[in-house]
Amino acid sequence: MAGGYAGKYALVDLSKKKTKIVTPDDAFYRKYLSGYGLGAAVIAELQKPGIDPLSKASHLGFCSGLLTGTGSYFSGRFMVVGKSPLTGGWGDANAGGSFSAELKRAGYDAVFFTGKSKEPVWVLVTEKGILFKSAKKLWGKDALVTEEAIRKELGDDKVQVASIGVSGEKLSLISGVVTDGGRIAARSGLGAVMGSKKLKALAVRGTQAVPVADKEKIRGINKRYLERFKKSYPHDRFTVKIMNTMSLLTARTGFTVPPQPSLVRELFCDYGTSGTTAYSAMTGDMPVKNWDGVGYREFPIDSAAKTSDESVVARQKKRYACQSCPLGCGGIVEITKGRYAGTEGHKAEYETLAAFGGLLLHDDLDAIMELNELCNRAGIDTISAGGTVAFAIECYQRGIIDKKKTGGLELAWGDGAAIIKLTEMIIQRKGIGDILADGVKKAAERIGKGSDKYAMHAGGQELPMHDSRQDFGFGVAYQCEPTPGRHTISSFLYSNLYRTKKKFPAAARMMRRAGKGVAKKVALHAASSVYTQVMNGCGMCIFGAMTSNLPVVEWINAATGWDLTADELFTAGERILSMRKAFNVREGVLAADQRLPDRAAGRPPFAEGPLKGITADMDSMERTFFDLLGWDRVTGGPAKEKLRELGIDGLFGEY
Ligand code: SF4
């Protein structure tokens, strides 16, 4: 064994209450890294095609990253993997915090669950072994109460807990897995898979050091990296201060200054992701009024600013960072109104501020903070929940549903009380909440009457809060990636910030192959998507890559003792990306199943505003993206030659 990885993963059968330990060899980690790569390799091998993700035959994995716990920066994310009940294809989600490093210190790279427990159960993983504990008393409790109860029972406040709230228990297909008092691995609906297995929580505690091949080398890399990372520039500080004013100019003239990593770093340091809310609303990045509104007209700067930067950090009591993070974009806020008044919670992220803000023409920050806490405790994805509320309001406004259907609740844009009430109904599956609890695609199927036109999803997953008409890269990601409707992979903006072209010679070659114009941008985007898979294999936060040039190859080689070149690492990223897409094809989820809705592609285009006249040529960009990655244009999955080239044809057979 070299270093970096813990060297084993556990397979836990919840029906039989049995565990098996698997110890892959060094070549396995070199091929798949860890995180999503390890997760996809294990599940592709163990899980039969076509199974119901909510059945006992499904597998659900909790993975750390290859670099987690090695001292490399930005490497503390944990990942949940499995077949998504929301999209029917590959599902994954990740979150920061401290869970991942604790899992690794307990001696595991990952823990996989299959089967179904008869009674609610929680599972404790430590160096001493794996224990099953009754969760009867925890069933029905929110995720924060669960976390605290487990720590209390064990008498150890260093135990890290990943749990589900009420939404996962009720098998809501937009539920996720909660850690660290309200951080959620929210997307893909994997909370429902956990709920279907009656697995309330996975608790981990470890004390052993993660093996590292060359600690001195890591220290040296870190020293050099931090010297650059900590540099602050007056022009960036100035730009951060005038961003909202600048956004008004951008909205009307289209003039914009391309952001540099140092500027994003400055912004995230001051505000976290909340720093971009007003800017995004004005410039057309934030979808407004269920993707049908023009930001500066329907959610003007006065409203947007109430849910952005200074307004948000005015409630912040302290900043915090995830394990091994030198940036620290997180914040703990004081909640002063609503049912959680007098408690503290996580600062709302941009996605939440937008999904419960501009998307609903709603600018009451107190109500958004309450919604954030409500969703975090229930373990429901705020992007999907906000998107589903927007869908319901539009259906109501257009007369597709009425008071009879909503149980007397009047739904109007910007009505905080109604938004909170409807979100509660979704969490509890009460009344119309039961129709909406599985996201907009299922809701539109249940409601009918042409409502699918207003269901803003790709492949079943609600679209995030970055408009694909403003940055076509988001459109490519939403439509073409293995997990559709995701904003945490790449975009044209991200791919410039990532510096992918300089980092990987293979990326530059990909761009040369693509040619000019939009195709060249799609190529950089595709290469950056591959880079993101490297990060996902290592447990890294993409904000690290947006704010700096991460020495990821150096960190991996120092931690593992390998001698990987940048291009070999790129191939590992491509393998992880392709495995997840091949999984979709094996499950029958094809390219046509993940199409962007017309509205999100600008069909028809806006008549005014920053996105006036813009239509995204999704067909052409999809073709370029698939061709560059060696994916079939019809299935959307890797062609056979690509599977062979990446050495994963054995995992997927003749799909
Ligand atoms: S940048 Fe933010 S989300 Fe990423 S690791 Fe640091 S604190 Fe966590």
XYZ file of C-alpha atoms and ligand atoms in Angstrom:
663
model
C 0.000 0.000 0.000
C 1.266 3.461 -0.912
C -0.578 6.368 0.702
C -3.500 8.708 0.246
C -6.177 6.062 0.425
C -7.221 4.181 3.564
C -7.071 0.916 1.648
C -10.443 -0.602 2.349
C -14.159 -0.158 1.949
C -17.089 -1.854 3.667
C -20.146 -3.529 2.156
C -23.002 -3.526 4.631
C -26.100 -5.645 4.110
C -28.916 -4.035 6.085
C -31.281 -6.978 5.583
C -28.871 -9.528 7.044
C -27.012 -7.099 9.313
C -23.753 -8.413 7.920
C -20.645 -6.620 6.758
C -17.825 -7.496 4.425
C -14.540 -5.642 4.104
C -12.890 -5.262 0.703
C -9.230 -4.237 0.311
C -8.542 -3.140 -3.272
C -4.950 -3.065 -4.511
C -2.946 0.029 -5.419
C -3.798 -0.398 -9.114
C -7.516 -0.019 -8.295
C -6.980 3.396 -6.702
C -4.659 4.462 -9.482
C -7.382 3.597 -11.962
C -10.443 4.979 -10.166
C -8.930 7.339 -7.561
C -11.571 7.364 -4.794
C -14.839 9.293 -4.246
C -17.133 9.145 -7.279
C -14.622 6.945 -9.145
C -14.481 4.272 -6.480
C -18.233 4.602 -5.971
C -19.082 4.168 -9.647
C -16.717 1.199 -10.070
C -18.099 -0.648 -7.042
C -21.770 0.002 -7.806
C -21.421 -0.799 -11.528
C -20.006 -4.171 -10.537
C -22.300 -5.054 -7.633
C -25.653 -3.693 -8.711
C -27.756 -5.427 -11.350
C -29.008 -3.218 -14.198
C -32.607 -2.029 -14.062
C -33.229 -2.373 -10.346
C -35.520 0.030 -8.485
C -33.258 2.382 -6.496
C -35.748 2.260 -3.635
C -35.669 -1.534 -3.488
C -33.444 -3.657 -1.289
C -31.343 -4.615 -4.320
C -29.946 -1.095 -4.643
C -26.585 0.048 -3.296
C -25.860 3.364 -1.639
C -22.277 4.463 -1.018
C -20.729 7.060 1.297
C -17.271 7.902 -0.011
C -14.338 10.019 1.057
C -11.769 11.339 -1.418
C -8.289 10.200 -2.350
C -6.745 13.333 -0.838
C -9.073 13.645 2.140
C -7.140 13.711 5.386
C -3.732 13.913 3.687
C -3.134 17.580 4.502
C -3.881 18.704 0.937
C -6.142 21.737 0.888
C -9.795 21.766 -0.179
C -9.987 17.981 0.102
C -12.640 17.463 2.795
C -15.761 16.696 0.806
C -17.764 13.516 1.292
C -19.818 11.961 -1.462
C -22.993 9.922 -1.631
C -23.431 7.667 -4.667
C -26.055 5.305 -6.067
C -28.768 4.999 -8.653
C -30.848 8.173 -8.558
C -34.562 7.649 -7.943
C -35.084 11.169 -9.325
C -33.452 10.733 -12.747
C -33.338 6.934 -13.079
C -29.644 7.161 -13.927
C -26.426 7.584 -12.018
C -26.848 9.650 -8.865
C -24.309 11.420 -6.734
C -24.037 14.405 -4.452
C -21.366 15.839 -2.218
C -21.015 18.151 0.747
C -18.216 19.733 2.743
C -17.818 19.732 6.490
C -15.877 17.148 8.494
C -17.566 13.803 7.786
C -15.228 12.679 5.020
C -11.988 13.028 6.978
C -13.515 11.244 9.963
C -14.533 8.294 7.761
C -10.993 8.045 6.487
C -9.542 8.294 9.996
C -11.782 5.377 10.933
C -9.871 3.442 8.255
C -12.371 3.428 5.380
C -12.416 5.028 1.956
C -16.103 4.234 1.630
C -19.046 2.376 3.124
C -21.727 0.861 0.865
C -25.181 -0.225 1.973
C -27.527 -2.682 0.343
C -30.655 -4.513 1.509
C -33.320 -3.023 3.749
C -33.590 -3.016 7.496
C -36.965 -4.073 8.923
C -36.751 -1.422 11.632
C -35.131 2.015 11.483
C -31.419 1.682 12.102
C -28.297 3.786 12.362
C -24.820 2.448 11.802
C -21.616 3.332 13.635
C -18.273 2.924 11.880
C -15.060 3.115 13.908
C -11.615 1.496 13.772
C -13.032 -1.262 15.975
C -15.706 -2.261 13.495
C -19.227 -1.624 12.306
C -22.192 -1.634 14.690
C -25.938 -1.575 14.025
C -28.044 0.549 16.395
C -31.791 0.981 16.670
C -33.072 4.259 15.247
C -36.693 3.726 16.309
C -36.571 6.748 18.598
C -34.883 8.872 15.938
C -37.329 8.110 13.127
C -39.433 11.216 12.550
C -36.788 13.526 14.001
C -35.038 16.194 11.986
C -31.422 15.787 10.895
C -29.991 18.184 13.481
C -31.803 16.518 16.372
C -30.608 13.148 15.042
C -27.001 14.294 14.867
C -27.070 15.638 18.403
C -28.876 12.570 19.779
C -26.238 10.241 18.326
C -23.382 12.314 19.748
C -25.119 12.327 23.127
C -25.714 8.573 23.085
C -22.043 7.950 22.306
C -20.851 10.657 24.695
C -18.496 11.892 22.000
C -18.921 15.244 20.317
C -16.314 14.418 17.685
C -18.517 11.796 16.052
C -19.547 12.861 12.552
C -23.019 11.993 11.362
C -24.659 11.777 7.926
C -28.409 11.434 8.327
C -31.766 11.960 6.710
C -34.580 14.143 7.937
C -38.298 13.700 7.436
C -38.094 14.119 3.641
C -35.782 11.138 3.209
C -37.948 9.054 5.530
C -40.995 9.914 3.433
C -39.091 8.929 0.289
C -39.239 12.354 -1.279
C -37.266 12.075 -4.506
C -35.749 15.509 -3.894
C -34.288 14.616 -0.497
C -30.606 14.455 0.393
C -28.165 13.453 3.125
C -27.320 15.940 5.889
C -24.076 16.447 7.820
C -22.493 19.098 10.034
C -25.719 20.529 11.393
C -27.286 21.298 8.049
C -24.887 20.866 5.131
C -26.540 18.649 2.531
C -25.363 16.336 -0.190
C -28.616 17.382 -1.702
C -28.905 16.391 -5.323
C -29.981 13.174 -7.079
C -32.570 12.260 -4.424
C -30.282 9.876 -2.571
C -31.913 10.731 0.775
C -34.880 8.711 -0.457
C -32.630 5.703 -1.095
C -31.379 5.983 2.485
C -34.969 6.273 3.705
C -36.065 3.242 1.696
C -33.385 1.205 3.467
C -34.649 2.498 6.836
C -31.140 3.809 7.395
C -31.559 6.939 9.508
C -27.879 7.754 9.897
C -24.300 6.721 9.368
C -22.025 7.863 12.198
C -18.238 7.723 11.905
C -15.413 8.220 14.355
C -11.722 7.559 13.844
C -8.391 8.418 15.379
C -5.848 6.927 13.001
C -3.751 9.057 10.696
C -4.407 8.777 6.980
C -1.308 7.255 5.348
C 0.729 9.745 3.355
C 3.751 8.771 1.244
C 5.668 12.028 1.639
C 4.396 14.414 4.316
C 7.325 16.800 3.896
C 6.510 17.191 0.235
C 2.871 18.000 1.032
C 4.015 20.616 3.539
C 6.284 22.187 0.921
C 3.548 22.252 -1.730
C 1.158 23.783 0.791
C 3.621 26.493 1.807
C 4.172 27.592 -1.783
C 0.467 27.356 -2.568
C -0.611 29.417 0.455
C 1.833 32.207 -0.334
C 0.017 32.729 -3.620
C -3.437 31.999 -2.287
C -3.279 34.581 0.494
C -2.411 37.465 -1.797
C -5.090 40.110 -1.822
C -5.204 42.790 -4.528
C -6.675 46.294 -4.102
C -8.409 46.159 -7.515
C -10.246 42.969 -6.494
C -11.297 44.503 -3.183
C -12.594 47.536 -5.053
C -14.475 45.404 -7.597
C -16.165 43.430 -4.821
C -17.399 46.676 -3.277
C -18.889 48.029 -6.515
C -20.236 44.741 -7.876
C -23.899 45.482 -7.382
C -23.612 48.890 -9.014
C -21.574 47.343 -11.804
C -24.282 44.724 -12.346
C -26.739 47.456 -13.367
C -24.369 48.571 -16.074
C -23.806 44.991 -17.215
C -27.548 44.356 -17.311
C -28.151 47.199 -19.714
C -25.008 47.260 -21.822
C -23.682 43.693 -21.651
C -20.300 45.125 -20.611
C -18.553 42.831 -18.155
C -15.097 42.271 -16.709
C -14.153 38.563 -16.944
C -13.651 37.446 -13.321
C -10.246 36.213 -12.181
C -9.696 33.556 -9.490
C -8.325 36.215 -7.117
C -11.558 38.213 -7.416
C -13.751 35.180 -6.728
C -11.510 34.384 -3.748
C -12.002 37.887 -2.370
C -15.753 37.687 -2.890
C -16.132 34.255 -1.262
C -13.965 35.327 1.682
C -16.222 38.271 2.387
C -19.623 36.808 1.658
C -19.430 33.166 0.653
C -21.631 32.399 -2.336
C -24.212 34.922 -1.098
C -21.920 37.602 -2.525
C -23.147 37.040 -6.054
C -26.928 37.064 -5.508
C -27.722 40.648 -6.548
C -25.141 40.603 -9.340
C -26.599 37.371 -10.725
C -30.170 38.672 -10.571
C -29.265 41.798 -12.545
C -27.019 40.247 -15.173
C -29.230 37.344 -16.227
C -27.319 34.608 -14.387
C -30.137 34.070 -11.905
C -33.353 32.656 -13.373
C -36.207 34.815 -12.196
C -39.946 34.021 -11.891
C -39.534 30.357 -12.810
C -37.171 31.265 -15.685
C -39.748 33.562 -17.264
C -38.803 36.925 -15.785
C -36.269 39.637 -16.460
C -34.187 40.282 -13.336
C -33.857 44.046 -13.347
C -37.540 44.477 -14.231
C -39.272 41.931 -12.001
C -36.738 41.456 -9.219
C -34.993 44.846 -9.219
C -31.790 45.685 -7.411
C -33.547 46.851 -4.220
C -35.197 43.444 -3.866
C -32.174 41.469 -4.975
C -29.869 43.334 -2.565
C -32.077 42.305 0.363
C -31.088 38.683 -0.322
C -27.433 39.302 -1.101
C -23.919 39.980 0.243
C -24.093 42.677 2.971
C -27.698 41.889 3.934
C -26.797 38.220 4.427
C -23.528 38.692 6.309
C -25.198 41.246 8.583
C -26.818 38.156 10.195
C -23.552 36.219 10.351
C -22.113 35.458 13.793
C -18.958 33.745 12.582
C -17.289 32.411 9.470
C -16.181 28.799 9.247
C -14.271 26.509 6.922
C -14.709 22.865 6.000
C -11.952 20.436 6.986
C -8.637 21.371 5.289
C -9.995 24.522 3.626
C -7.945 27.742 3.619
C -10.812 29.800 2.200
C -13.713 29.389 4.606
C -16.767 30.484 2.665
C -19.187 29.099 5.263
C -20.950 31.111 7.916
C -23.116 30.590 10.979
C -26.010 33.007 11.202
C -28.351 34.017 13.956
C -31.977 33.337 13.116
C -34.157 36.013 14.668
C -37.597 35.389 13.196
C -39.917 32.486 12.483
C -40.072 29.091 14.138
C -36.298 28.881 14.586
C -35.922 32.333 16.153
C -33.184 32.302 18.782
C -31.218 29.480 17.142
C -28.213 29.449 14.857
C -27.981 27.918 11.420
C -25.867 27.808 8.296
C -25.709 30.919 6.166
C -27.872 30.369 3.091
C -25.899 29.662 -0.079
C -26.507 31.549 -3.328
C -28.503 28.614 -4.725
C -30.912 28.776 -1.795
C -31.120 32.569 -1.794
C -32.017 32.449 -5.490
C -34.299 29.387 -5.446
C -36.375 30.822 -2.595
C -35.689 34.416 -3.691
C -35.587 35.713 -7.260
C -37.007 32.516 -8.732
C -40.166 33.223 -6.689
C -39.894 37.052 -6.809
C -39.471 36.855 -3.041
C -37.159 39.207 -1.131
C -37.910 38.526 2.545
C -34.540 37.372 3.899
C -36.024 36.306 7.245
C -38.424 33.991 5.430
C -35.586 32.634 3.254
C -33.493 31.956 6.359
C -36.409 30.079 7.867
C -36.874 28.110 4.641
C -33.157 27.314 4.547
C -33.256 25.929 8.070
C -36.539 24.111 7.446
C -35.081 22.371 4.394
C -31.722 21.620 6.024
C -33.411 19.976 8.980
C -35.865 18.058 6.783
C -33.017 17.041 4.477
C -34.587 18.364 1.312
C -32.707 19.926 -1.593
C -33.315 23.688 -1.578
C -32.747 23.981 -5.349
C -35.372 21.352 -6.103
C -37.732 22.560 -3.372
C -37.568 26.175 -4.594
C -37.927 25.025 -8.207
C -40.965 22.954 -7.278
C -42.599 25.842 -5.416
C -41.973 28.068 -8.472
C -43.629 25.457 -10.694
C -46.651 25.307 -8.352
C -47.015 29.099 -8.216
C -46.884 29.375 -12.002
C -49.463 26.576 -12.371
C -51.707 28.373 -9.881
C -51.296 31.748 -11.567
C -52.150 30.204 -14.927
C -55.239 28.469 -13.536
C -53.870 24.943 -13.997
C -54.338 24.291 -10.283
C -56.685 26.115 -7.935
C -57.529 26.512 -4.264
C -59.350 23.190 -4.291
C -56.131 21.484 -5.300
C -53.947 23.445 -2.853
C -56.263 22.903 0.136
C -57.258 26.555 0.273
C -53.733 27.933 -0.029
C -53.453 30.905 -2.348
C -50.189 30.833 -4.292
C -48.706 34.126 -5.403
C -45.248 35.286 -6.452
C -43.336 36.774 -3.534
C -45.733 35.656 -0.785
C -43.344 34.425 1.931
C -46.015 32.936 4.195
C -47.509 30.878 1.336
C -44.045 29.757 0.190
C -43.201 28.529 3.698
C -46.572 26.791 4.035
C -46.222 25.035 0.679
C -42.644 23.954 1.483
C -43.871 22.465 4.765
C -46.603 20.590 2.886
C -43.988 19.222 0.472
C -41.775 18.075 3.348
C -44.691 16.426 5.143
C -46.295 15.143 1.909
C -49.559 16.775 2.969
C -52.279 17.616 0.442
C -50.752 19.033 -2.719
C -47.375 18.556 -1.031
C -47.681 14.852 -1.808
C -48.037 15.656 -5.506
C -45.023 17.981 -5.404
C -42.692 16.032 -3.091
C -40.977 14.145 -5.916
C -40.013 17.211 -7.926
C -41.450 19.022 -10.919
C -41.284 16.252 -13.522
C -43.354 13.855 -11.461
C -45.637 16.709 -10.327
C -46.337 17.699 -13.949
C -47.140 14.063 -14.798
C -49.575 13.967 -11.872
C -51.185 17.357 -12.586
C -51.292 17.125 -16.398
C -53.128 19.938 -18.257
C -49.981 21.022 -20.089
C -48.167 21.848 -16.845
C -45.011 20.101 -18.090
C -44.259 23.308 -20.013
C -43.515 25.021 -16.698
C -41.537 22.160 -15.140
C -37.948 23.390 -15.262
C -35.857 20.241 -15.108
C -33.381 18.209 -17.097
C -33.764 14.454 -16.913
C -36.069 14.814 -13.896
C -33.778 17.026 -11.813
C -34.742 20.655 -11.142
C -32.450 23.174 -12.809
C -30.045 25.130 -10.613
C -29.881 28.898 -10.308
C -27.561 29.686 -13.214
C -29.288 30.550 -16.451
C -28.248 28.409 -19.387
C -29.168 31.249 -21.738
C -26.519 33.439 -20.107
C -23.714 30.844 -19.943
C -24.251 28.074 -22.506
C -21.796 25.916 -20.574
C -24.418 25.492 -17.869
C -26.818 24.338 -20.567
C -24.311 21.730 -21.727
C -23.809 20.562 -18.142
C -27.550 20.439 -17.404
C -28.294 18.464 -20.565
C -25.239 16.307 -21.253
C -23.649 15.293 -17.950
C -24.289 11.916 -16.288
C -26.209 13.726 -13.526
C -28.402 16.244 -15.381
C -29.405 19.627 -14.004
C -26.207 20.210 -12.018
C -24.263 23.462 -11.614
C -21.251 22.086 -9.729
C -19.412 20.582 -12.679
C -18.400 23.149 -15.217
C -19.619 26.081 -17.298
C -17.907 28.511 -19.642
C -17.251 30.748 -16.622
C -15.924 27.954 -14.384
C -13.743 26.485 -17.121
C -11.925 29.791 -17.518
C -11.433 30.121 -13.779
C -10.212 26.503 -13.442
C -7.237 27.166 -15.779
C -7.849 23.672 -17.175
C -6.059 24.374 -20.435
C -2.812 25.229 -18.664
C -3.085 22.397 -16.193
C -3.664 19.491 -18.580
C -1.971 19.171 -22.001
C -4.870 16.854 -22.930
C -7.273 19.763 -22.434
C -5.326 21.947 -24.844
C -5.364 19.111 -27.394
C -9.115 18.746 -26.949
C -9.539 22.459 -27.684
C -7.395 22.254 -30.806
C -9.504 19.334 -32.040
C -12.709 21.301 -31.540
C -11.759 24.223 -33.744
C -13.063 27.728 -33.171
C -15.892 29.740 -31.644
C -18.465 28.079 -29.420
C -17.037 24.610 -30.187
C -13.733 25.676 -28.649
C -15.541 26.891 -25.544
C -17.443 23.597 -25.348
C -14.096 21.778 -25.566
C -12.646 23.721 -22.633
C -15.884 23.058 -20.803
C -15.641 19.304 -21.521
C -12.025 19.225 -20.346
C -13.072 21.086 -17.212
C -15.812 18.565 -16.609
C -13.079 15.917 -16.691
C -11.029 17.991 -14.228
C -14.067 18.156 -11.932
C -14.150 14.353 -11.904
C -10.536 14.372 -10.757
C -11.616 16.691 -7.952
C -14.555 14.427 -7.159
C -12.201 11.466 -7.020
C -10.010 13.358 -4.568
C -12.806 14.784 -2.392
C -12.012 18.335 -3.422
C -14.138 21.452 -3.433
C -14.556 23.140 -6.817
C -14.326 26.526 -5.098
C -10.646 25.711 -4.614
C -10.262 25.431 -8.387
C -12.302 28.578 -9.025
C -10.207 30.654 -6.675
C -6.690 29.323 -7.359
C -4.483 27.096 -9.448
C -4.683 23.876 -7.419
C -1.472 21.789 -7.463
C -3.590 18.669 -7.673
C -1.100 16.457 -9.554
C 1.630 17.335 -7.047
C -0.631 16.676 -4.072
C -1.715 13.292 -5.423
C 1.825 12.146 -6.140
C 3.094 13.350 -2.761
C 0.210 11.679 -0.909
C 0.288 8.380 -2.798
C 3.905 8.004 -3.842
C 2.787 7.640 -7.463
C 4.358 9.362 -10.431
C 1.223 10.280 -12.367
C 1.544 12.791 -15.161
C -1.104 15.468 -15.641
C -2.423 13.585 -18.672
C -2.624 10.258 -16.819
C -4.657 12.020 -14.163
C -6.831 13.532 -16.892
C -7.496 10.006 -18.191
C -8.559 8.936 -14.696
C -10.996 11.881 -14.655
C -12.304 10.912 -18.074
C -12.786 7.359 -16.835
C -14.867 8.550 -13.869
C -16.951 10.793 -16.124
C -17.519 8.032 -18.663
C -18.355 5.368 -16.069
C -21.136 7.507 -14.672
C -22.520 8.135 -18.170
C -22.223 4.462 -19.127
C -24.243 3.658 -16.022
C -27.055 5.831 -17.411
C -27.066 4.004 -20.734
C -27.106 0.670 -18.921
C -30.189 1.910 -17.018
C -31.872 3.037 -20.238
C -31.384 6.773 -19.624
C -30.369 8.145 -23.021
C -29.379 11.547 -24.388
C -32.949 12.427 -25.396
C -34.131 11.906 -21.808
C -32.053 14.792 -20.518
C -33.123 17.612 -22.839
C -33.216 21.152 -21.508
C -36.733 22.571 -21.341
C -37.487 25.064 -24.127
C -37.580 28.019 -21.782
C -34.061 27.321 -20.441
C -32.689 27.161 -23.982
C -34.328 30.437 -25.025
C -37.062 28.933 -27.159
C -38.604 31.483 -27.628
C -36.004 34.059 -26.609
C -36.630 36.983 -24.276
C -37.801 40.194 -25.936
C -35.874 42.359 -23.462
C -33.270 42.291 -20.697
C -29.703 40.994 -20.626
C -30.760 37.740 -22.310
C -32.743 39.443 -25.070
C -32.807 37.472 -28.315
C -30.609 34.626 -27.035
C -31.336 31.027 -28.013
C -28.862 28.292 -27.151
C -28.122 25.868 -29.962
C -28.156 22.883 -27.660
C -28.093 20.257 -30.428
C -24.860 21.535 -31.865
C -23.165 21.979 -28.478
C -24.297 18.521 -27.387
C -22.825 16.966 -30.534
C -19.502 18.714 -29.953
C -19.432 17.686 -26.290
C -20.252 14.045 -27.037
C -17.812 13.809 -29.971
C -14.928 15.229 -27.932
C -15.511 12.733 -25.149
C -16.021 9.784 -27.487
C -19.667 9.452 -26.534
C -22.347 8.174 -28.868
C -24.662 10.877 -30.205
C -27.823 8.796 -29.747
C -27.271 7.032 -26.436
C -25.197 9.850 -24.972
C -22.898 7.239 -23.431
C -19.297 6.294 -24.171
C -18.943 4.377 -27.408
C -17.548 0.839 -27.100
C -14.089 1.940 -28.258
C -14.051 4.602 -25.553
C -14.990 2.083 -22.869
C -12.153 -0.149 -24.079
C -9.691 2.738 -24.259
C -10.500 3.655 -20.654
C -10.340 0.011 -19.522
C -13.926 -0.096 -18.256
C -15.618 -2.207 -20.941
C -15.704 -5.154 -18.529
C -17.798 -3.162 -16.054
C -20.576 -2.340 -18.465
C -20.522 -5.219 -20.953
C -22.574 -4.931 -24.126
C -24.920 -2.173 -23.149
S -14.572 26.822 -0.107
Fe -16.359 26.771 1.216
S -17.487 24.875 0.621
Fe -15.398 24.738 -0.238
S -14.235 23.591 1.295
Fe -13.977 25.782 1.763
S -15.554 26.303 3.257
Fe -16.111 24.327 2.324
